[in-house]
Amino acid sequence: NRFFIHNIHFTSFVTLFVGRLEPDSQRLHYSNAGHNPPLLLCAQANGTSPRIWLSPTGPAIGLVEGFPHQTKSVAIHPDDLLVLYTDGVTETMNRQRELFGEERWADLVQQQANQQGRELIQAVRNELTLFTEDQPLRDDLTIVVSRFNHNFSETSR
């Protein structure tokens, strides 16, 4: 942050999400510097998937000098789904100038949560195409899907 803020001079900033999975403790430790909050869908035995938003833990890189670095932690269970995305997803706008938005995004991810990553991403792209009525997207669109393994202890060896 210090390097960036002294060389860019407030003309731009960078958002960043960094996570570290600890398989033995089944926890994800993360820092979120102003990035869109990743969505964690928690797989439950009763078939529900509670939503947890991994909200920013600090400002974007390059906005504030000397901000305290914060790390948060969340429990991860087998079959939980973590989806990271850029604002090009939630800020996609239709002809009526309505944003796709976080709630519509979370609903869509939850509906597609049983799909493989590639199929989930394709479903999002299809839904955005329908939402925009085939208008070209105006922003970048990046989606990363991670499903946590059934056998955490095996992945740590």
XYZ file of C-alpha atoms in Angstrom:
157
model
C 0.000 0.000 0.000
C 2.777 2.447 0.930
C 4.567 1.888 -2.408
C 1.352 2.249 -4.379
C 0.139 5.387 -2.610
C 3.483 7.182 -3.078
C 3.766 6.338 -6.774
C 0.216 6.596 -8.095
C -0.808 9.831 -6.326
C -4.508 9.043 -5.815
C -5.252 8.690 -9.525
C -6.331 5.087 -9.091
C -6.637 2.311 -6.554
C -6.581 -1.468 -6.420
C -8.970 -3.794 -4.623
C -7.600 -7.049 -3.312
C -8.894 -10.213 -1.671
C -6.366 -12.631 -0.184
C -7.295 -15.846 1.587
C -5.437 -18.681 3.267
C -7.158 -21.998 3.890
C -6.031 -23.984 6.908
C -7.285 -27.520 6.221
C -6.497 -28.834 9.721
C -8.615 -26.208 11.465
C -11.093 -25.931 8.556
C -10.847 -22.151 8.574
C -10.360 -19.573 5.868
C -8.347 -16.545 7.011
C -8.743 -13.547 4.730
C -8.108 -9.865 4.175
C -10.284 -7.858 1.852
C -8.907 -4.486 0.753
C -12.023 -2.861 -0.667
C -12.915 -5.723 -3.007
C -16.488 -6.843 -3.628
C -17.360 -9.162 -0.758
C -16.929 -12.774 -1.885
C -19.970 -14.949 -1.292
C -19.615 -18.063 0.845
C -22.509 -20.512 0.616
C -22.373 -22.876 3.556
C -23.519 -26.392 2.724
C -25.751 -27.757 5.446
C -27.078 -31.241 6.088
C -30.648 -29.925 5.955
C -30.199 -28.700 2.385
C -30.047 -24.980 3.127
C -27.095 -22.818 2.166
C -26.715 -19.806 4.438
C -24.986 -16.866 2.770
C -21.926 -15.256 4.312
C -20.491 -12.141 2.669
C -16.731 -11.733 3.269
C -16.900 -7.962 3.596
C -13.923 -5.631 3.265
C -11.569 -5.608 6.233
C -9.919 -2.369 5.112
C -9.828 0.222 2.332
C -8.637 -0.420 -1.210
C -4.888 -0.275 -1.845
C -3.804 3.278 -2.630
C -6.629 5.166 -0.904
C -5.426 5.559 2.678
C -1.887 5.685 3.962
C -1.079 3.737 7.099
C -4.355 1.878 7.541
C -4.269 -1.070 9.936
C -4.067 -4.464 8.273
C -6.981 -6.629 9.413
C -7.533 -10.331 8.950
C -10.781 -12.148 9.599
C -11.540 -15.831 9.752
C -14.515 -18.000 8.845
C -15.231 -21.705 9.313
C -15.240 -23.782 6.141
C -17.028 -27.112 5.818
C -17.015 -29.800 3.140
C -19.061 -28.772 0.078
C -19.082 -25.070 1.020
C -18.907 -22.866 -2.061
C -16.805 -19.677 -2.237
C -17.440 -17.346 -5.171
C -15.279 -14.297 -5.858
C -16.307 -11.772 -8.506
C -15.567 -8.335 -9.881
C -18.015 -5.450 -9.838
C -18.687 -6.092 -13.525
C -21.148 -8.757 -12.351
C -23.190 -6.783 -9.828
C -22.939 -3.448 -11.671
C -24.177 -4.804 -14.989
C -27.044 -2.550 -16.048
C -30.098 -3.323 -18.163
C -31.899 -0.999 -20.589
C -33.976 0.412 -17.718
C -30.706 1.384 -15.952
C -31.344 -1.159 -13.196
C -28.276 -2.840 -11.688
C -28.028 -6.619 -11.564
C -27.111 -6.144 -7.893
C -25.829 -8.288 -5.053
C -29.152 -9.879 -4.094
C -29.941 -11.052 -7.629
C -26.315 -12.271 -7.886
C -26.521 -14.193 -4.589
C -29.895 -15.706 -5.533
C -28.479 -16.892 -8.853
C -25.373 -18.409 -7.249
C -27.531 -20.150 -4.664
C -29.824 -21.565 -7.371
C -26.792 -22.893 -9.267
C -24.781 -23.984 -6.193
C -24.932 -27.699 -7.054
C -23.359 -27.128 -10.474
C -19.671 -27.526 -11.251
C -17.737 -24.247 -11.397
C -17.717 -24.008 -15.189
C -21.481 -24.581 -15.397
C -22.168 -22.068 -12.627
C -20.106 -19.418 -14.440
C -21.903 -20.170 -17.721
C -25.274 -19.837 -15.969
C -24.207 -16.393 -14.677
C -23.093 -15.304 -18.146
C -26.399 -16.507 -19.619
C -28.411 -14.672 -16.957
C -26.435 -11.450 -17.518
C -27.090 -11.729 -21.259
C -30.824 -12.080 -20.588
C -30.730 -9.232 -18.057
C -28.994 -6.837 -20.467
C -31.061 -8.024 -23.444
C -27.830 -8.822 -25.341
C -26.291 -5.397 -24.787
C -22.480 -5.492 -24.594
C -21.068 -5.560 -21.071
C -19.446 -2.271 -20.051
C -17.036 -3.599 -17.445
C -14.765 -6.561 -16.911
C -16.362 -9.750 -15.686
C -14.312 -12.120 -13.547
C -15.688 -14.985 -11.460
C -13.721 -17.524 -9.414
C -15.557 -20.528 -7.964
C -14.104 -22.795 -5.253
C -15.831 -25.763 -3.690
C -14.154 -27.139 -0.602
C -13.133 -30.779 -0.612
C -14.836 -33.453 1.464
C -11.531 -34.572 2.965
C -9.702 -31.565 4.369
C -7.179 -33.761 6.148
C -6.203 -35.466 2.876
C -5.605 -32.134 1.092
C -3.213 -30.924 3.789
C -0.736 -33.784 3.314
